[in-house]
PDB file of C-alpha atoms and ligand atoms in Angstrom:
ATOM      1  CA  MET A   1       0.000   0.000   0.000  1.00  0.00           C
ATOM      2  CA  LYS A   2       1.230   3.499  -0.855  1.00  0.00           C
ATOM      3  CA  ILE A   3       0.767   5.986   1.995  1.00  0.00           C
ATOM      4  CA  GLY A   4       1.394   9.741   1.785  1.00  0.00           C
ATOM      5  CA  ILE A   5       2.141  12.125   4.642  1.00  0.00           C
ATOM      6  CA  ILE A   6       2.054  15.916   4.218  1.00  0.00           C
ATOM      7  CA  GLY A   7       3.824  17.951   6.935  1.00  0.00           C
ATOM      8  CA  LEU A   8       6.526  16.178   8.941  1.00  0.00           C
ATOM      9  CA  GLY A   9       6.091  17.913  12.282  1.00  0.00           C
ATOM     10  CA  LEU A  10       5.219  16.305  15.605  1.00  0.00           C
ATOM     11  CA  ILE A  11       2.186  14.403  14.269  1.00  0.00           C
ATOM     12  CA  GLY A  12       3.301  13.726  10.662  1.00  0.00           C
ATOM     13  CA  GLY A  13       6.818  12.783  11.763  1.00  0.00           C
ATOM     14  CA  SER A  14       5.465  10.383  14.393  1.00  0.00           C
ATOM     15  CA  ILE A  15       3.171   8.746  11.800  1.00  0.00           C
ATOM     16  CA  LEU A  16       6.147   8.342   9.454  1.00  0.00           C
ATOM     17  CA  LYS A  17       8.398   6.876  12.153  1.00  0.00           C
ATOM     18  CA  LYS A  18       5.799   4.313  13.274  1.00  0.00           C
ATOM     19  CA  LEU A  19       4.551   3.293   9.813  1.00  0.00           C
ATOM     20  CA  SER A  20       8.057   2.754   8.494  1.00  0.00           C
ATOM     21  CA  ASN A  21       8.105  -0.420  10.646  1.00  0.00           C
ATOM     22  CA  PHE A  22       5.494  -1.892   8.293  1.00  0.00           C
ATOM     23  CA  GLU A  23       5.651  -2.964   4.656  1.00  0.00           C
ATOM     24  CA  TYR A  24       4.273   0.264   3.198  1.00  0.00           C
ATOM     25  CA  GLU A  25       5.667   2.536   0.517  1.00  0.00           C
ATOM     26  CA  ILE A  26       5.680   5.910   2.221  1.00  0.00           C
ATOM     27  CA  TYR A  27       5.661   9.200   0.307  1.00  0.00           C
ATOM     28  CA  ALA A  28       6.492  12.232   2.415  1.00  0.00           C
ATOM     29  CA  VAL A  29       5.920  15.893   1.536  1.00  0.00           C
ATOM     30  CA  THR A  30       7.966  18.403   3.502  1.00  0.00           C
ATOM     31  CA  GLY A  31       8.795  22.032   2.872  1.00  0.00           C
ATOM     32  CA  ASN A  32      11.809  21.762   5.165  1.00  0.00           C
ATOM     33  CA  GLU A  33      15.104  20.726   3.528  1.00  0.00           C
ATOM     34  CA  GLU A  34      16.666  19.708   6.853  1.00  0.00           C
ATOM     35  CA  THR A  35      13.717  17.404   7.580  1.00  0.00           C
ATOM     36  CA  ALA A  36      13.953  15.949   4.069  1.00  0.00           C
ATOM     37  CA  LYS A  37      17.570  14.946   4.768  1.00  0.00           C
ATOM     38  CA  LYS A  38      16.701  13.490   8.175  1.00  0.00           C
ATOM     39  CA  VAL A  39      13.940  11.190   6.911  1.00  0.00           C
ATOM     40  CA  HIS A  40      15.969   9.585   4.121  1.00  0.00           C
ATOM     41  CA  ASN A  41      16.697   6.568   6.316  1.00  0.00           C
ATOM     42  CA  LEU A  42      12.907   5.994   6.648  1.00  0.00           C
ATOM     43  CA  THR A  43      11.829   6.636   3.070  1.00  0.00           C
ATOM     44  CA  ALA A  44      13.580   7.676  -0.117  1.00  0.00           C
ATOM     45  CA  LYS A  45      10.336   9.126  -1.462  1.00  0.00           C
ATOM     46  CA  VAL A  46      10.529  12.648  -0.069  1.00  0.00           C
ATOM     47  CA  SER A  47       9.692  15.843  -1.911  1.00  0.00           C
ATOM     48  CA  LYS A  48       8.403  19.350  -1.406  1.00  0.00           C
ATOM     49  CA  GLU A  49       6.063  18.756  -4.360  1.00  0.00           C
ATOM     50  CA  TYR A  50       2.634  17.172  -3.976  1.00  0.00           C
ATOM     51  CA  ASP A  51       3.040  15.371  -7.329  1.00  0.00           C
ATOM     52  CA  ILE A  52       4.771  12.463  -5.601  1.00  0.00           C
ATOM     53  CA  LEU A  53       1.411  11.603  -3.980  1.00  0.00           C
ATOM     54  CA  THR A  54      -0.474  10.814  -7.225  1.00  0.00           C
ATOM     55  CA  GLU A  55      -0.404   7.021  -6.746  1.00  0.00           C
ATOM     56  CA  CYS A  56      -1.149   7.067  -3.010  1.00  0.00           C
ATOM     57  CA  GLU A  57      -4.039   5.019  -1.627  1.00  0.00           C
ATOM     58  CA  LEU A  58      -4.081   6.816   1.727  1.00  0.00           C
ATOM     59  CA  VAL A  59      -2.840  10.326   2.590  1.00  0.00           C
ATOM     60  CA  PHE A  60      -2.420  11.956   6.013  1.00  0.00           C
ATOM     61  CA  VAL A  61      -2.630  15.775   6.021  1.00  0.00           C
ATOM     62  CA  CYS A  62      -0.573  16.874   9.048  1.00  0.00           C
ATOM     63  CA  THR A  63      -0.209  20.620   8.468  1.00  0.00           C
ATOM     64  CA  PRO A  64      -1.177  23.315  10.999  1.00  0.00           C
ATOM     65  CA  ILE A  65      -4.965  23.766  11.360  1.00  0.00           C
ATOM     66  CA  ARG A  66      -4.857  27.059   9.426  1.00  0.00           C
ATOM     67  CA  ASN A  67      -3.297  25.321   6.376  1.00  0.00           C
ATOM     68  CA  THR A  68      -5.534  22.249   6.372  1.00  0.00           C
ATOM     69  CA  LEU A  69      -8.252  23.455   3.970  1.00  0.00           C
ATOM     70  CA  GLU A  70      -5.802  24.757   1.363  1.00  0.00           C
ATOM     71  CA  THR A  71      -3.929  21.441   1.541  1.00  0.00           C
ATOM     72  CA  LEU A  72      -7.150  19.439   1.108  1.00  0.00           C
ATOM     73  CA  ASP A  73      -8.004  21.684  -1.879  1.00  0.00           C
ATOM     74  CA  LYS A  74      -4.596  21.127  -3.475  1.00  0.00           C
ATOM     75  CA  LEU A  75      -5.002  17.370  -3.148  1.00  0.00           C
ATOM     76  CA  GLU A  76      -8.135  17.503  -5.315  1.00  0.00           C
ATOM     77  CA  ASN A  77      -5.892  17.812  -8.381  1.00  0.00           C
ATOM     78  CA  ILE A  78      -3.344  15.279  -7.197  1.00  0.00           C
ATOM     79  CA  VAL A  79      -4.858  12.048  -5.846  1.00  0.00           C
ATOM     80  CA  GLY A  80      -7.383   9.706  -7.464  1.00  0.00           C
ATOM     81  CA  LYS A  81     -11.038   9.318  -6.491  1.00  0.00           C
ATOM     82  CA  ASP A  82     -10.332   6.061  -4.631  1.00  0.00           C
ATOM     83  CA  CYS A  83      -7.636   7.549  -2.428  1.00  0.00           C
ATOM     84  CA  VAL A  84      -8.570   7.774   1.254  1.00  0.00           C
ATOM     85  CA  VAL A  85      -7.512  11.155   2.659  1.00  0.00           C
ATOM     86  CA  THR A  86      -7.562  12.099   6.317  1.00  0.00           C
ATOM     87  CA  ASP A  87      -6.467  15.231   8.115  1.00  0.00           C
ATOM     88  CA  VAL A  88      -5.361  15.276  11.753  1.00  0.00           C
ATOM     89  CA  ALA A  89      -6.467  18.800  12.718  1.00  0.00           C
ATOM     90  CA  SER A  90      -7.497  19.252  16.346  1.00  0.00           C
ATOM     91  CA  VAL A  91     -10.773  20.892  15.257  1.00  0.00           C
ATOM     92  CA  LYS A  92     -13.095  18.955  12.970  1.00  0.00           C
ATOM     93  CA  GLU A  93     -16.312  20.684  11.920  1.00  0.00           C
ATOM     94  CA  PHE A  94     -14.603  23.244   9.662  1.00  0.00           C
ATOM     95  CA  VAL A  95     -13.227  20.531   7.352  1.00  0.00           C
ATOM     96  CA  THR A  96     -16.655  18.960   6.802  1.00  0.00           C
ATOM     97  CA  LYS A  97     -18.178  21.844   4.853  1.00  0.00           C
ATOM     98  CA  LYS A  98     -17.171  20.618   1.403  1.00  0.00           C
ATOM     99  CA  LYS A  99     -17.694  17.448  -0.605  1.00  0.00           C
ATOM    100  CA  ARG A 100     -14.332  16.139  -1.837  1.00  0.00           C
ATOM    101  CA  PRO A 101     -13.584  14.200  -5.046  1.00  0.00           C
ATOM    102  CA  TYR A 102     -11.564  11.650  -3.023  1.00  0.00           C
ATOM    103  CA  LYS A 103     -12.561   9.509  -0.001  1.00  0.00           C
ATOM    104  CA  PHE A 104     -12.164  12.110   2.714  1.00  0.00           C
ATOM    105  CA  ILE A 105     -12.447  10.978   6.352  1.00  0.00           C
ATOM    106  CA  PRO A 106     -11.532  13.691   8.891  1.00  0.00           C
ATOM    107  CA  SER A 107      -9.761  12.499  12.028  1.00  0.00           C
ATOM    108  CA  HIS A 108      -7.928  13.659  15.145  1.00  0.00           C
ATOM    109  CA  PRO A 109      -5.397  11.679  17.181  1.00  0.00           C
ATOM    110  CA  MET A 110      -5.818  12.406  20.901  1.00  0.00           C
ATOM    111  CA  ALA A 111      -2.092  12.396  21.465  1.00  0.00           C
ATOM    112  CA  GLY A 112       0.515  15.101  21.450  1.00  0.00           C
ATOM    113  CA  THR A 113       3.075  16.986  23.443  1.00  0.00           C
ATOM    114  CA  GLU A 114       3.701  20.696  23.906  1.00  0.00           C
ATOM    115  CA  LYS A 115       6.604  20.419  21.436  1.00  0.00           C
ATOM    116  CA  ASN A 116       6.462  20.736  17.665  1.00  0.00           C
ATOM    117  CA  GLY A 117       8.535  19.986  14.591  1.00  0.00           C
ATOM    118  CA  TYR A 118      10.119  16.808  13.251  1.00  0.00           C
ATOM    119  CA  ASP A 119      12.708  16.508  16.017  1.00  0.00           C
ATOM    120  CA  ALA A 120       9.904  16.323  18.598  1.00  0.00           C
ATOM    121  CA  SER A 121       8.230  13.369  16.823  1.00  0.00           C
ATOM    122  CA  PHE A 122       8.571   9.787  18.061  1.00  0.00           C
ATOM    123  CA  GLU A 123       7.143   6.482  16.902  1.00  0.00           C
ATOM    124  CA  GLU A 124       5.264   5.612  20.097  1.00  0.00           C
ATOM    125  CA  LEU A 125       3.358   8.933  20.279  1.00  0.00           C
ATOM    126  CA  PHE A 126       0.029   7.235  19.521  1.00  0.00           C
ATOM    127  CA  THR A 127       0.497   4.081  21.604  1.00  0.00           C
ATOM    128  CA  GLY A 128      -2.608   3.578  23.774  1.00  0.00           C
ATOM    129  CA  ALA A 129      -4.189   6.819  22.532  1.00  0.00           C
ATOM    130  CA  LYS A 130      -7.690   7.349  21.179  1.00  0.00           C
ATOM    131  CA  TRP A 131      -7.983   8.538  17.585  1.00  0.00           C
ATOM    132  CA  VAL A 132     -11.263  10.250  16.749  1.00  0.00           C
ATOM    133  CA  VAL A 133     -12.669   9.632  13.266  1.00  0.00           C
ATOM    134  CA  THR A 134     -15.523  11.896  12.122  1.00  0.00           C
ATOM    135  CA  PRO A 135     -16.900  10.570   8.812  1.00  0.00           C
ATOM    136  CA  TYR A 136     -19.463  12.805   7.098  1.00  0.00           C
ATOM    137  CA  ASP A 137     -19.497  12.124   3.358  1.00  0.00           C
ATOM    138  CA  TYR A 138     -17.464   8.970   2.708  1.00  0.00           C
ATOM    139  CA  ARG A 139     -18.265   6.573   5.561  1.00  0.00           C
ATOM    140  CA  ASN A 140     -16.248   3.382   5.020  1.00  0.00           C
ATOM    141  CA  THR A 141     -13.553   3.808   7.665  1.00  0.00           C
ATOM    142  CA  GLU A 142     -12.085   0.271   7.493  1.00  0.00           C
ATOM    143  CA  VAL A 143      -8.756   1.079   5.808  1.00  0.00           C
ATOM    144  CA  LEU A 144      -8.107   4.085   8.025  1.00  0.00           C
ATOM    145  CA  GLU A 145      -9.022   2.126  11.168  1.00  0.00           C
ATOM    146  CA  LYS A 146      -6.511  -0.596  10.260  1.00  0.00           C
ATOM    147  CA  ILE A 147      -3.699   1.948   9.995  1.00  0.00           C
ATOM    148  CA  ILE A 148      -4.795   3.688  13.214  1.00  0.00           C
ATOM    149  CA  ARG A 149      -4.519   0.278  14.962  1.00  0.00           C
ATOM    150  CA  GLN A 150      -1.016  -0.165  13.548  1.00  0.00           C
ATOM    151  CA  LEU A 151      -0.116   3.279  14.851  1.00  0.00           C
ATOM    152  CA  GLY A 152      -1.046   1.889  18.289  1.00  0.00           C
ATOM    153  CA  ALA A 153      -4.290   3.818  18.766  1.00  0.00           C
ATOM    154  CA  GLU A 154      -7.970   3.000  19.183  1.00  0.00           C
ATOM    155  CA  THR A 155     -10.551   4.470  16.784  1.00  0.00           C
ATOM    156  CA  ILE A 156     -13.476   6.373  18.281  1.00  0.00           C
ATOM    157  CA  ILE A 157     -16.173   7.336  15.771  1.00  0.00           C
ATOM    158  CA  ALA A 158     -17.846  10.656  16.593  1.00  0.00           C
ATOM    159  CA  ASP A 159     -19.804  13.492  15.055  1.00  0.00           C
ATOM    160  CA  ALA A 160     -17.543  16.447  14.113  1.00  0.00           C
ATOM    161  CA  LYS A 161     -19.678  19.012  15.985  1.00  0.00           C
ATOM    162  CA  GLU A 162     -19.777  16.883  19.138  1.00  0.00           C
ATOM    163  CA  HIS A 163     -16.024  16.309  18.837  1.00  0.00           C
ATOM    164  CA  ASP A 164     -15.365  20.058  18.758  1.00  0.00           C
ATOM    165  CA  LYS A 165     -17.505  20.635  21.860  1.00  0.00           C
ATOM    166  CA  ALA A 166     -15.782  17.784  23.703  1.00  0.00           C
ATOM    167  CA  VAL A 167     -12.206  18.833  22.884  1.00  0.00           C
ATOM    168  CA  ALA A 168     -13.031  22.421  23.887  1.00  0.00           C
ATOM    169  CA  ILE A 169     -13.835  21.036  27.363  1.00  0.00           C
ATOM    170  CA  ILE A 170     -10.953  18.597  27.835  1.00  0.00           C
ATOM    171  CA  SER A 171      -8.179  20.081  25.718  1.00  0.00           C
ATOM    172  CA  HIS A 172      -8.609  23.642  24.438  1.00  0.00           C
ATOM    173  CA  LEU A 173     -10.012  25.251  27.628  1.00  0.00           C
ATOM    174  CA  PRO A 174      -7.424  23.464  29.828  1.00  0.00           C
ATOM    175  CA  MET A 175      -4.695  24.941  27.625  1.00  0.00           C
ATOM    176  CA  TYR A 176      -6.207  28.418  27.987  1.00  0.00           C
ATOM    177  CA  VAL A 177      -6.649  28.047  31.758  1.00  0.00           C
ATOM    178  CA  SER A 178      -3.103  26.758  32.041  1.00  0.00           C
ATOM    179  CA  GLN A 179      -1.798  29.830  30.172  1.00  0.00           C
ATOM    180  CA  CYS A 180      -3.864  32.159  32.425  1.00  0.00           C
ATOM    181  CA  LEU A 181      -2.732  30.351  35.581  1.00  0.00           C
ATOM    182  CA  PHE A 182       0.885  30.757  34.560  1.00  0.00           C
ATOM    183  CA  ALA A 183       0.372  34.416  33.633  1.00  0.00           C
ATOM    184  CA  SER A 184      -1.247  35.083  37.033  1.00  0.00           C
ATOM    185  CA  ALA A 185       1.798  33.687  38.888  1.00  0.00           C
ATOM    186  CA  LYS A 186       4.692  34.892  36.760  1.00  0.00           C
ATOM    187  CA  ASP A 187       5.152  38.301  38.433  1.00  0.00           C
ATOM    188  CA  ASN A 188       5.509  36.923  41.961  1.00  0.00           C
ATOM    189  CA  PRO A 189       9.221  36.001  42.236  1.00  0.00           C
ATOM    190  CA  LEU A 190       8.828  34.002  45.458  1.00  0.00           C
ATOM    191  CA  ALA A 191       5.871  32.015  44.091  1.00  0.00           C
ATOM    192  CA  MET A 192       7.864  31.271  40.937  1.00  0.00           C
ATOM    193  CA  LYS A 193      10.879  30.177  42.979  1.00  0.00           C
ATOM    194  CA  LEU A 194       8.817  27.855  45.190  1.00  0.00           C
ATOM    195  CA  ALA A 195       6.738  26.315  42.386  1.00  0.00           C
ATOM    196  CA  SER A 196       7.233  22.561  42.190  1.00  0.00           C
ATOM    197  CA  SER A 197       5.526  19.540  40.583  1.00  0.00           C
ATOM    198  CA  GLY A 198       1.908  20.650  41.223  1.00  0.00           C
ATOM    199  CA  PHE A 199       2.423  23.943  39.396  1.00  0.00           C
ATOM    200  CA  ARG A 200       4.511  22.220  36.732  1.00  0.00           C
ATOM    201  CA  ASP A 201       1.743  19.677  36.024  1.00  0.00           C
ATOM    202  CA  THR A 202      -1.129  22.189  36.032  1.00  0.00           C
ATOM    203  CA  THR A 203       0.708  24.593  33.716  1.00  0.00           C
ATOM    204  CA  ARG A 204       2.186  22.042  31.295  1.00  0.00           C
ATOM    205  CA  LEU A 205      -0.172  23.168  28.530  1.00  0.00           C
ATOM    206  CA  ALA A 206       0.982  26.783  28.891  1.00  0.00           C
ATOM    207  CA  ALA A 207       3.977  25.650  26.817  1.00  0.00           C
ATOM    208  CA  THR A 208       1.748  24.560  23.888  1.00  0.00           C
ATOM    209  CA  ASN A 209       3.106  25.339  20.417  1.00  0.00           C
ATOM    210  CA  THR A 210       1.872  28.902  19.797  1.00  0.00           C
ATOM    211  CA  THR A 211       0.618  28.298  16.225  1.00  0.00           C
ATOM    212  CA  LEU A 212      -1.540  25.442  17.495  1.00  0.00           C
ATOM    213  CA  ALA A 213      -2.781  27.520  20.450  1.00  0.00           C
ATOM    214  CA  MET A 214      -3.776  30.465  18.208  1.00  0.00           C
ATOM    215  CA  ASP A 215      -5.517  28.107  15.753  1.00  0.00           C
ATOM    216  CA  MET A 216      -7.504  26.328  18.480  1.00  0.00           C
ATOM    217  CA  LEU A 217      -8.851  29.648  19.749  1.00  0.00           C
ATOM    218  CA  GLU A 218      -9.632  30.818  16.219  1.00  0.00           C
ATOM    219  CA  PHE A 219     -11.202  27.630  14.846  1.00  0.00           C
ATOM    220  CA  ASN A 220     -13.018  26.460  18.001  1.00  0.00           C
ATOM    221  CA  GLY A 221     -13.641  29.810  19.718  1.00  0.00           C
ATOM    222  CA  ALA A 222     -17.409  29.462  20.250  1.00  0.00           C
ATOM    223  CA  ASN A 223     -17.090  26.059  21.912  1.00  0.00           C
ATOM    224  CA  ILE A 224     -14.183  27.254  24.057  1.00  0.00           C
ATOM    225  CA  GLU A 225     -16.287  30.255  25.153  1.00  0.00           C
ATOM    226  CA  GLU A 226     -19.157  27.943  26.123  1.00  0.00           C
ATOM    227  CA  ALA A 227     -16.767  25.664  28.032  1.00  0.00           C
ATOM    228  CA  LYS A 228     -15.301  28.727  29.777  1.00  0.00           C
ATOM    229  CA  GLN A 229     -18.761  29.868  30.883  1.00  0.00           C
ATOM    230  CA  ASN A 230     -19.478  26.411  32.321  1.00  0.00           C
ATOM    231  CA  PHE A 231     -16.111  26.481  34.060  1.00  0.00           C
ATOM    232  CA  GLU A 232     -16.889  29.879  35.599  1.00  0.00           C
ATOM    233  CA  LYS A 233     -20.268  28.541  36.776  1.00  0.00           C
ATOM    234  CA  GLU A 234     -18.460  25.594  38.345  1.00  0.00           C
ATOM    235  CA  LEU A 235     -16.016  27.912  40.138  1.00  0.00           C
ATOM    236  CA  ASN A 236     -18.996  29.516  41.914  1.00  0.00           C
ATOM    237  CA  THR A 237     -20.903  26.274  42.471  1.00  0.00           C
ATOM    238  CA  LEU A 238     -17.911  24.626  44.072  1.00  0.00           C
ATOM    239  CA  LYS A 239     -17.069  27.717  46.134  1.00  0.00           C
ATOM    240  CA  ASP A 240     -20.612  27.690  47.555  1.00  0.00           C
ATOM    241  CA  ASN A 241     -20.522  23.932  48.175  1.00  0.00           C
ATOM    242  CA  TYR A 242     -16.919  23.347  49.195  1.00  0.00           C
ATOM    243  CA  CYS A 243     -17.382  20.316  51.427  1.00  0.00           C
ATOM    244  CA  VAL A 244     -15.721  16.935  51.894  1.00  0.00           C
ATOM    245  CA  GLU A 245     -18.540  15.029  50.127  1.00  0.00           C
ATOM    246  CA  ASN A 246     -18.208  17.064  46.930  1.00  0.00           C
ATOM    247  CA  LEU A 247     -14.427  16.946  46.952  1.00  0.00           C
ATOM    248  CA  GLN A 248     -14.536  13.185  47.629  1.00  0.00           C
ATOM    249  CA  SER A 249     -16.896  12.685  44.689  1.00  0.00           C
ATOM    250  CA  ILE A 250     -14.607  14.653  42.316  1.00  0.00           C
ATOM    251  CA  LYS A 251     -11.532  12.841  43.631  1.00  0.00           C
ATOM    252  CA  GLN A 252     -13.130   9.396  43.166  1.00  0.00           C
ATOM    253  CA  LYS A 253     -14.267  10.121  39.582  1.00  0.00           C
ATOM    254  CA  ARG A 254     -10.822  11.469  38.700  1.00  0.00           C
ATOM    255  CA  GLN A 255      -9.150   8.365  40.179  1.00  0.00           C
ATOM    256  CA  ASP A 256     -11.511   5.993  38.320  1.00  0.00           C
ATOM    257  CA  MET A 257     -10.784   7.713  35.010  1.00  0.00           C
ATOM    258  CA  TYR A 258      -7.072   6.883  34.749  1.00  0.00           C
ATOM    259  CA  SER A 259      -5.160   3.619  35.219  1.00  0.00           C
ATOM    260  CA  LYS A 260      -1.918   3.491  37.224  1.00  0.00           C
ATOM    261  CA  ASP A 261       0.120   4.091  34.055  1.00  0.00           C
ATOM    262  CA  GLY A 262      -1.888   7.248  33.287  1.00  0.00           C
ATOM    263  CA  LYS A 263      -4.180   5.893  30.530  1.00  0.00           C
ATOM    264  CA  ASN A 264      -7.808   7.022  30.293  1.00  0.00           C
ATOM    265  CA  VAL A 265      -9.843   3.835  30.914  1.00  0.00           C
ATOM    266  CA  LEU A 266     -13.288   5.307  30.109  1.00  0.00           C
TER     267      LEU A 266
HETATM  268  P1  NAP B   1       4.002  20.866  13.906  1.00  0.00           P
HETATM  269  O1  NAP B   1       4.923  20.003  14.670  1.00  0.00           O
HETATM  270  O2  NAP B   1       4.253  22.324  13.874  1.00  0.00           O
HETATM  271  O3  NAP B   1       3.900  20.293  12.433  1.00  0.00           O
HETATM  272  C1  NAP B   1       3.193  20.924  11.404  1.00  0.00           C
HETATM  273  C2  NAP B   1       3.955  20.721  10.106  1.00  0.00           C
HETATM  274  O4  NAP B   1       3.182  21.254   9.047  1.00  0.00           O
HETATM  275  C3  NAP B   1       5.281  21.479  10.050  1.00  0.00           C
HETATM  276  O5  NAP B   1       6.315  20.756  10.651  1.00  0.00           O
HETATM  277  C4  NAP B   1       5.476  21.622   8.560  1.00  0.00           C
HETATM  278  O6  NAP B   1       5.988  20.396   8.047  1.00  0.00           O
HETATM  279  C5  NAP B   1       4.050  21.737   8.033  1.00  0.00           C
HETATM  280  N1  NAP B   1       3.713  23.140   7.738  1.00  0.00           N
HETATM  281  C6  NAP B   1       4.062  24.243   8.444  1.00  0.00           C
HETATM  282  N2  NAP B   1       3.564  25.345   7.850  1.00  0.00           N
HETATM  283  C7  NAP B   1       2.906  24.929   6.740  1.00  0.00           C
HETATM  284  C8  NAP B   1       2.216  25.601   5.707  1.00  0.00           C
HETATM  285  N3  NAP B   1       2.106  26.934   5.676  1.00  0.00           N
HETATM  286  N4  NAP B   1       1.651  24.840   4.747  1.00  0.00           N
HETATM  287  C9  NAP B   1       1.766  23.488   4.741  1.00  0.00           C
HETATM  288  N5  NAP B   1       2.445  22.798   5.687  1.00  0.00           N
HETATM  289  C10 NAP B   1       2.992  23.524   6.675  1.00  0.00           C
HETATM  290  O7  NAP B   1       2.508  20.719  14.456  1.00  0.00           O
HETATM  291  P2  NAP B   1       1.750  19.390  14.909  1.00  0.00           P
HETATM  292  O8  NAP B   1       1.630  19.429  16.384  1.00  0.00           O
HETATM  293  O9  NAP B   1       2.322  18.198  14.249  1.00  0.00           O
HETATM  294  O10 NAP B   1       0.310  19.731  14.320  1.00  0.00           O
HETATM  295  C11 NAP B   1      -0.070  19.331  13.029  1.00  0.00           C
HETATM  296  C12 NAP B   1      -1.549  19.063  13.036  1.00  0.00           C
HETATM  297  O11 NAP B   1      -1.810  18.047  14.024  1.00  0.00           O
HETATM  298  C13 NAP B   1      -2.408  20.275  13.411  1.00  0.00           C
HETATM  299  O12 NAP B   1      -3.512  20.320  12.570  1.00  0.00           O
HETATM  300  C14 NAP B   1      -2.848  19.973  14.837  1.00  0.00           C
HETATM  301  O13 NAP B   1      -4.104  20.510  15.133  1.00  0.00           O
HETATM  302  C15 NAP B   1      -2.880  18.455  14.852  1.00  0.00           C
HETATM  303  N6  NAP B   1      -2.692  17.834  16.159  1.00  0.00           N
HETATM  304  C16 NAP B   1      -1.725  18.310  17.010  1.00  0.00           C
HETATM  305  C17 NAP B   1      -1.581  17.716  18.255  1.00  0.00           C
HETATM  306  C18 NAP B   1      -0.550  18.214  19.240  1.00  0.00           C
HETATM  307  O14 NAP B   1      -0.691  17.994  20.445  1.00  0.00           O
HETATM  308  N7  NAP B   1       0.499  18.875  18.800  1.00  0.00           N
HETATM  309  C19 NAP B   1      -2.382  16.617  18.616  1.00  0.00           C
HETATM  310  C20 NAP B   1      -3.314  16.145  17.698  1.00  0.00           C
HETATM  311  C21 NAP B   1      -3.457  16.765  16.463  1.00  0.00           C
HETATM  312  P3  NAP B   1       7.282  20.390   7.103  1.00  0.00           P
HETATM  313  O15 NAP B   1       8.331  21.125   7.886  1.00  0.00           O
HETATM  314  O16 NAP B   1       7.575  18.956   6.925  1.00  0.00           O
HETATM  315  O17 NAP B   1       6.879  21.088   5.843  1.00  0.00           O
END
């Protein structure tokens, strides 16, 4: 099978590194000459031109969110009608507005780090992760699901709109809160000096790649605003009901959600 990957950053690079363990012909598109040199041990089929993707049966679009639509448009003149194309953008509804001449299945791997670029990528990034697939036009997800399994992840089928609401709650708002929490502490030198693992863990997302952070706010702003309003409501509700029973209930649900090795078991 011929598989294409566009954009060899954290996500695209990690897909390339993992899939090169299998018997696939991988075609990589990168605009970065340094990256092109680095990946030559994984595939000889590297170019900055999309033309190398013409024979591909599956293509991953791993560009920043803001460049996803233009990349999907470009592919319309490159791949055949039977090619399965997926993008990995962290927001999903905006890619479902247009019918595509190829088999387009939007998706989003629920795995990442605060780093970006090819050097940050690693082959086990997706191991044990969930990978959301949001079919809307072409609905046969079998081929994509097989590759997602080989990448080490579990497919979760969801509606794009519902996906965007959900990730606003568990990913995009936490990043925003983390940035605000850090900003609120940064001017107190003693607080900054004393900060240890608790502050480190709760502000990890403040170090999110800034392009990704800006795109999340731009492309999922309404859902993030709604999640923020619910969060503010919860701040008041909990303040007015700050008792052992409520804290115990939150603590128990949080403990039940993750296994000892940190995986979400829900
Ligand atoms: P990244 O490390 O910055 O990689 C993005 C890559 O896209 C760059 O390395 C570059 O690849 C290419 N690119 C940059 N500017 C471009 C442009 N103007 N046009 C076309 N390609 C361009 O970011 P990432 O974290 O992998 O994010 C890529 C996608 O994955 C985003 O849509 C994001 O929402 C999604 N995602 C991210 C995470 C996360 O936690 N980081 C998790 C899940 C999904 P070359 O240098 O090879 O050209």
